[in-house]
């Protein structure tokens, strides 16, 4: 009889956030597949767990999946964890899960900590609908386009960003959104220097620029939705789409600003998203 692959959430910082069920499962399985075995071993040592560790990361997941599925088909019990939080969320793992499902191996999630959900819960932004963006591209046109698309979204968006790029992200975003558009910066969630601060994008940008401590550690950004304007109609959108087939975004933004009375910067972000 085949074994089971458990997808186990681990703490994002505070060790006490691990669940009893997660501890029981990790202690009972034959092996634990982890993104960084050295990092995860320290956590397991603190919990007194001695299960065997196996590396499973972006560079070896495809090859490792065959081996782990064979082990599970042979009756072994296994667990998949990430460095922190819920596996597969901006982390490796989906190839292994798919391989297990295709081989008729049972996959069981063990819910727990998640940085994106912790940030959303504490952000003070609308949470009935949201988009998880993960990490935006690191540089160049893809980065600019991704930020412009986020600026135009009508739902709350959650972004992971590297500490050394967070200021450039905020500086770019500030030029694309309306003055009162809010963002919540969540840093080092559940850890000693946890920081959660909400405010207009420009204010948060200035704060991060003035305090280098806010450019350290793990960061999650929660951006509020774009304000819906009654001046933008379905007919306006149809006209903009037609113009975009012939003209660059900057030119269409200028035309639509004159046509609708909306700000050119606000329209540029919206049109950039429509054009991608």
JSON list of C-alpha atoms in Angstrom, two decimals, residues 110-228:
[
{"chain": "A", "resi": 110, "resn": "UNK", "atom": "CA", "xyz": [-1.06, 20.19, 7.18]},
{"chain": "A", "resi": 111, "resn": "UNK", "atom": "CA", "xyz": [-2.06, 23.87, 7.38]},
{"chain": "A", "resi": 112, "resn": "UNK", "atom": "CA", "xyz": [-0.17, 26.43, 9.41]},
{"chain": "A", "resi": 113, "resn": "UNK", "atom": "CA", "xyz": [1.82, 29.64, 9.17]},
{"chain": "A", "resi": 114, "resn": "UNK", "atom": "CA", "xyz": [1.85, 31.68, 5.96]},
{"chain": "A", "resi": 115, "resn": "UNK", "atom": "CA", "xyz": [3.53, 35.06, 5.53]},
{"chain": "A", "resi": 116, "resn": "UNK", "atom": "CA", "xyz": [1.07, 36.24, 2.89]},
{"chain": "A", "resi": 117, "resn": "UNK", "atom": "CA", "xyz": [-2.00, 35.48, 5.03]},
{"chain": "A", "resi": 118, "resn": "UNK", "atom": "CA", "xyz": [-0.41, 36.93, 8.17]},
{"chain": "A", "resi": 119, "resn": "UNK", "atom": "CA", "xyz": [0.35, 40.15, 6.28]},
{"chain": "A", "resi": 120, "resn": "UNK", "atom": "CA", "xyz": [-3.13, 40.34, 4.77]},
{"chain": "A", "resi": 121, "resn": "UNK", "atom": "CA", "xyz": [-4.75, 39.83, 8.18]},
{"chain": "A", "resi": 122, "resn": "UNK", "atom": "CA", "xyz": [-2.74, 42.67, 9.74]},
{"chain": "A", "resi": 123, "resn": "UNK", "atom": "CA", "xyz": [-2.68, 45.10, 6.81]},
{"chain": "A", "resi": 124, "resn": "UNK", "atom": "CA", "xyz": [-5.96, 46.89, 7.27]},
{"chain": "A", "resi": 125, "resn": "UNK", "atom": "CA", "xyz": [-6.69, 46.59, 3.54]},
{"chain": "A", "resi": 126, "resn": "UNK", "atom": "CA", "xyz": [-9.80, 45.11, 1.84]},
{"chain": "A", "resi": 127, "resn": "UNK", "atom": "CA", "xyz": [-9.51, 41.32, 2.06]},
{"chain": "A", "resi": 128, "resn": "UNK", "atom": "CA", "xyz": [-12.68, 40.00, 0.43]},
{"chain": "A", "resi": 129, "resn": "UNK", "atom": "CA", "xyz": [-10.69, 39.60, -2.80]},
{"chain": "A", "resi": 130, "resn": "UNK", "atom": "CA", "xyz": [-6.94, 39.74, -3.26]},
{"chain": "A", "resi": 131, "resn": "UNK", "atom": "CA", "xyz": [-4.12, 38.83, -5.63]},
{"chain": "A", "resi": 132, "resn": "UNK", "atom": "CA", "xyz": [-0.91, 37.17, -4.48]},
{"chain": "A", "resi": 133, "resn": "UNK", "atom": "CA", "xyz": [1.82, 38.42, -6.79]},
{"chain": "A", "resi": 134, "resn": "UNK", "atom": "CA", "xyz": [4.82, 36.87, -5.03]},
{"chain": "A", "resi": 135, "resn": "UNK", "atom": "CA", "xyz": [8.14, 38.35, -6.15]},
{"chain": "A", "resi": 136, "resn": "UNK", "atom": "CA", "xyz": [8.10, 40.80, -9.06]},
{"chain": "A", "resi": 137, "resn": "UNK", "atom": "CA", "xyz": [10.97, 40.54, -11.61]},
{"chain": "A", "resi": 138, "resn": "UNK", "atom": "CA", "xyz": [14.27, 41.87, -10.31]},
{"chain": "A", "resi": 139, "resn": "UNK", "atom": "CA", "xyz": [15.06, 44.43, -13.01]},
{"chain": "A", "resi": 140, "resn": "UNK", "atom": "CA", "xyz": [14.41, 45.92, -16.43]},
{"chain": "A", "resi": 141, "resn": "UNK", "atom": "CA", "xyz": [11.20, 46.23, -18.42]},
{"chain": "A", "resi": 142, "resn": "UNK", "atom": "CA", "xyz": [9.54, 43.14, -16.87]},
{"chain": "A", "resi": 143, "resn": "UNK", "atom": "CA", "xyz": [9.89, 44.74, -13.43]},
{"chain": "A", "resi": 144, "resn": "UNK", "atom": "CA", "xyz": [8.45, 48.07, -14.60]},
{"chain": "A", "resi": 145, "resn": "UNK", "atom": "CA", "xyz": [5.55, 46.33, -16.32]},
{"chain": "A", "resi": 146, "resn": "UNK", "atom": "CA", "xyz": [4.77, 44.20, -13.27]},
{"chain": "A", "resi": 147, "resn": "UNK", "atom": "CA", "xyz": [4.68, 47.23, -10.97]},
{"chain": "A", "resi": 148, "resn": "UNK", "atom": "CA", "xyz": [2.50, 49.15, -13.44]},
{"chain": "A", "resi": 149, "resn": "UNK", "atom": "CA", "xyz": [0.09, 46.23, -13.58]},
{"chain": "A", "resi": 150, "resn": "UNK", "atom": "CA", "xyz": [-0.12, 46.10, -9.78]},
{"chain": "A", "resi": 151, "resn": "UNK", "atom": "CA", "xyz": [-0.76, 49.85, -9.69]},
{"chain": "A", "resi": 152, "resn": "UNK", "atom": "CA", "xyz": [-3.86, 49.36, -11.84]},
{"chain": "A", "resi": 153, "resn": "UNK", "atom": "CA", "xyz": [-5.41, 46.45, -9.95]},
{"chain": "A", "resi": 154, "resn": "UNK", "atom": "CA", "xyz": [-8.90, 46.84, -8.50]},
{"chain": "A", "resi": 155, "resn": "UNK", "atom": "CA", "xyz": [-8.21, 44.27, -5.76]},
{"chain": "A", "resi": 156, "resn": "UNK", "atom": "CA", "xyz": [-5.77, 44.22, -2.86]},
{"chain": "A", "resi": 157, "resn": "UNK", "atom": "CA", "xyz": [-2.42, 42.79, -3.94]},
{"chain": "A", "resi": 158, "resn": "UNK", "atom": "CA", "xyz": [0.26, 41.07, -1.86]},
{"chain": "A", "resi": 159, "resn": "UNK", "atom": "CA", "xyz": [3.88, 41.29, -2.94]},
{"chain": "A", "resi": 160, "resn": "UNK", "atom": "CA", "xyz": [7.07, 39.71, -1.65]},
{"chain": "A", "resi": 161, "resn": "UNK", "atom": "CA", "xyz": [10.15, 41.89, -2.16]},
{"chain": "A", "resi": 162, "resn": "UNK", "atom": "CA", "xyz": [13.84, 41.52, -1.40]},
{"chain": "A", "resi": 163, "resn": "UNK", "atom": "CA", "xyz": [15.21, 44.00, 1.19]},
{"chain": "A", "resi": 164, "resn": "UNK", "atom": "CA", "xyz": [17.71, 45.54, -1.23]},
{"chain": "A", "resi": 165, "resn": "UNK", "atom": "CA", "xyz": [14.98, 46.19, -3.81]},
{"chain": "A", "resi": 166, "resn": "UNK", "atom": "CA", "xyz": [12.10, 47.37, -1.63]},
{"chain": "A", "resi": 167, "resn": "UNK", "atom": "CA", "xyz": [13.00, 51.06, -1.88]},
{"chain": "A", "resi": 168, "resn": "UNK", "atom": "CA", "xyz": [13.21, 50.98, -5.68]},
{"chain": "A", "resi": 169, "resn": "UNK", "atom": "CA", "xyz": [9.86, 49.17, -5.76]},
{"chain": "A", "resi": 170, "resn": "UNK", "atom": "CA", "xyz": [8.22, 51.88, -3.66]},
{"chain": "A", "resi": 171, "resn": "UNK", "atom": "CA", "xyz": [9.86, 54.68, -5.65]},
{"chain": "A", "resi": 172, "resn": "UNK", "atom": "CA", "xyz": [8.56, 53.24, -8.92]},
{"chain": "A", "resi": 173, "resn": "UNK", "atom": "CA", "xyz": [5.11, 52.60, -7.49]},
{"chain": "A", "resi": 174, "resn": "UNK", "atom": "CA", "xyz": [4.87, 56.14, -6.08]},
{"chain": "A", "resi": 175, "resn": "UNK", "atom": "CA", "xyz": [5.14, 57.57, -9.60]},
{"chain": "A", "resi": 176, "resn": "UNK", "atom": "CA", "xyz": [2.26, 55.41, -10.85]},
{"chain": "A", "resi": 177, "resn": "UNK", "atom": "CA", "xyz": [-0.44, 55.67, -8.20]},
{"chain": "A", "resi": 178, "resn": "UNK", "atom": "CA", "xyz": [-2.70, 58.38, -6.89]},
{"chain": "A", "resi": 179, "resn": "UNK", "atom": "CA", "xyz": [-1.44, 60.39, -3.90]},
{"chain": "A", "resi": 180, "resn": "UNK", "atom": "CA", "xyz": [-3.69, 58.74, -1.31]},
{"chain": "A", "resi": 181, "resn": "UNK", "atom": "CA", "xyz": [-3.14, 55.12, -2.46]},
{"chain": "A", "resi": 182, "resn": "UNK", "atom": "CA", "xyz": [-2.22, 53.06, 0.59]},
{"chain": "A", "resi": 183, "resn": "UNK", "atom": "CA", "xyz": [0.32, 50.30, 1.12]},
{"chain": "A", "resi": 184, "resn": "UNK", "atom": "CA", "xyz": [1.16, 48.27, 4.23]},
{"chain": "A", "resi": 185, "resn": "UNK", "atom": "CA", "xyz": [4.75, 47.24, 4.85]},
{"chain": "A", "resi": 186, "resn": "UNK", "atom": "CA", "xyz": [5.07, 44.07, 6.94]},
{"chain": "A", "resi": 187, "resn": "UNK", "atom": "CA", "xyz": [8.61, 43.23, 7.98]},
{"chain": "A", "resi": 188, "resn": "UNK", "atom": "CA", "xyz": [10.00, 40.30, 9.98]},
{"chain": "A", "resi": 189, "resn": "UNK", "atom": "CA", "xyz": [6.53, 38.95, 10.78]},
{"chain": "A", "resi": 190, "resn": "UNK", "atom": "CA", "xyz": [6.38, 36.98, 14.08]},
{"chain": "A", "resi": 191, "resn": "UNK", "atom": "CA", "xyz": [10.06, 37.78, 14.76]},
{"chain": "A", "resi": 192, "resn": "UNK", "atom": "CA", "xyz": [11.75, 40.05, 17.30]},
{"chain": "A", "resi": 193, "resn": "UNK", "atom": "CA", "xyz": [11.77, 43.15, 15.09]},
{"chain": "A", "resi": 194, "resn": "UNK", "atom": "CA", "xyz": [8.30, 42.69, 13.59]},
{"chain": "A", "resi": 195, "resn": "UNK", "atom": "CA", "xyz": [7.11, 45.91, 11.96]},
{"chain": "A", "resi": 196, "resn": "UNK", "atom": "CA", "xyz": [3.70, 46.61, 10.42]},
{"chain": "A", "resi": 197, "resn": "UNK", "atom": "CA", "xyz": [3.02, 50.09, 9.06]},
{"chain": "A", "resi": 198, "resn": "UNK", "atom": "CA", "xyz": [0.25, 51.33, 6.78]},
{"chain": "A", "resi": 199, "resn": "UNK", "atom": "CA", "xyz": [0.09, 54.66, 4.96]},
{"chain": "A", "resi": 200, "resn": "UNK", "atom": "CA", "xyz": [0.10, 56.40, 1.56]},
{"chain": "A", "resi": 201, "resn": "UNK", "atom": "CA", "xyz": [2.68, 54.91, -0.81]},
{"chain": "A", "resi": 202, "resn": "UNK", "atom": "CA", "xyz": [4.69, 58.14, -0.85]},
{"chain": "A", "resi": 203, "resn": "UNK", "atom": "CA", "xyz": [4.85, 58.31, 2.96]},
{"chain": "A", "resi": 204, "resn": "UNK", "atom": "CA", "xyz": [5.92, 54.68, 3.29]},
{"chain": "A", "resi": 205, "resn": "UNK", "atom": "CA", "xyz": [8.53, 55.24, 0.57]},
{"chain": "A", "resi": 206, "resn": "UNK", "atom": "CA", "xyz": [9.97, 58.24, 2.43]},
{"chain": "A", "resi": 207, "resn": "UNK", "atom": "CA", "xyz": [10.00, 56.28, 5.71]},
{"chain": "A", "resi": 208, "resn": "UNK", "atom": "CA", "xyz": [11.87, 53.35, 4.15]},
{"chain": "A", "resi": 209, "resn": "UNK", "atom": "CA", "xyz": [14.33, 55.74, 2.50]},
{"chain": "A", "resi": 210, "resn": "UNK", "atom": "CA", "xyz": [15.06, 57.44, 5.83]},
{"chain": "A", "resi": 211, "resn": "UNK", "atom": "CA", "xyz": [15.38, 54.27, 7.94]},
{"chain": "A", "resi": 212, "resn": "UNK", "atom": "CA", "xyz": [17.74, 51.58, 6.65]},
{"chain": "A", "resi": 213, "resn": "UNK", "atom": "CA", "xyz": [16.38, 49.11, 9.21]},
{"chain": "A", "resi": 214, "resn": "UNK", "atom": "CA", "xyz": [13.23, 48.89, 7.09]},
{"chain": "A", "resi": 215, "resn": "UNK", "atom": "CA", "xyz": [15.38, 47.48, 4.28]},
{"chain": "A", "resi": 216, "resn": "UNK", "atom": "CA", "xyz": [16.38, 44.40, 6.25]},
{"chain": "A", "resi": 217, "resn": "UNK", "atom": "CA", "xyz": [14.82, 40.99, 6.82]},
{"chain": "A", "resi": 218, "resn": "UNK", "atom": "CA", "xyz": [11.75, 39.38, 5.26]},
{"chain": "A", "resi": 219, "resn": "UNK", "atom": "CA", "xyz": [9.27, 41.79, 3.65]},
{"chain": "A", "resi": 220, "resn": "UNK", "atom": "CA", "xyz": [5.65, 41.55, 2.54]},
{"chain": "A", "resi": 221, "resn": "UNK", "atom": "CA", "xyz": [3.85, 44.51, 0.94]},
{"chain": "A", "resi": 222, "resn": "UNK", "atom": "CA", "xyz": [0.06, 44.78, 0.82]},
{"chain": "A", "resi": 223, "resn": "UNK", "atom": "CA", "xyz": [-1.19, 47.33, -1.72]},
{"chain": "A", "resi": 224, "resn": "UNK", "atom": "CA", "xyz": [-4.74, 48.68, -1.56]},
{"chain": "A", "resi": 225, "resn": "UNK", "atom": "CA", "xyz": [-6.97, 48.49, -4.65]},
{"chain": "A", "resi": 226, "resn": "UNK", "atom": "CA", "xyz": [-7.07, 51.33, -7.15]},
{"chain": "A", "resi": 227, "resn": "UNK", "atom": "CA", "xyz": [-9.96, 53.68, -6.48]},
{"chain": "A", "resi": 228, "resn": "UNK", "atom": "CA", "xyz": [-12.76, 53.05, -8.91]}
]
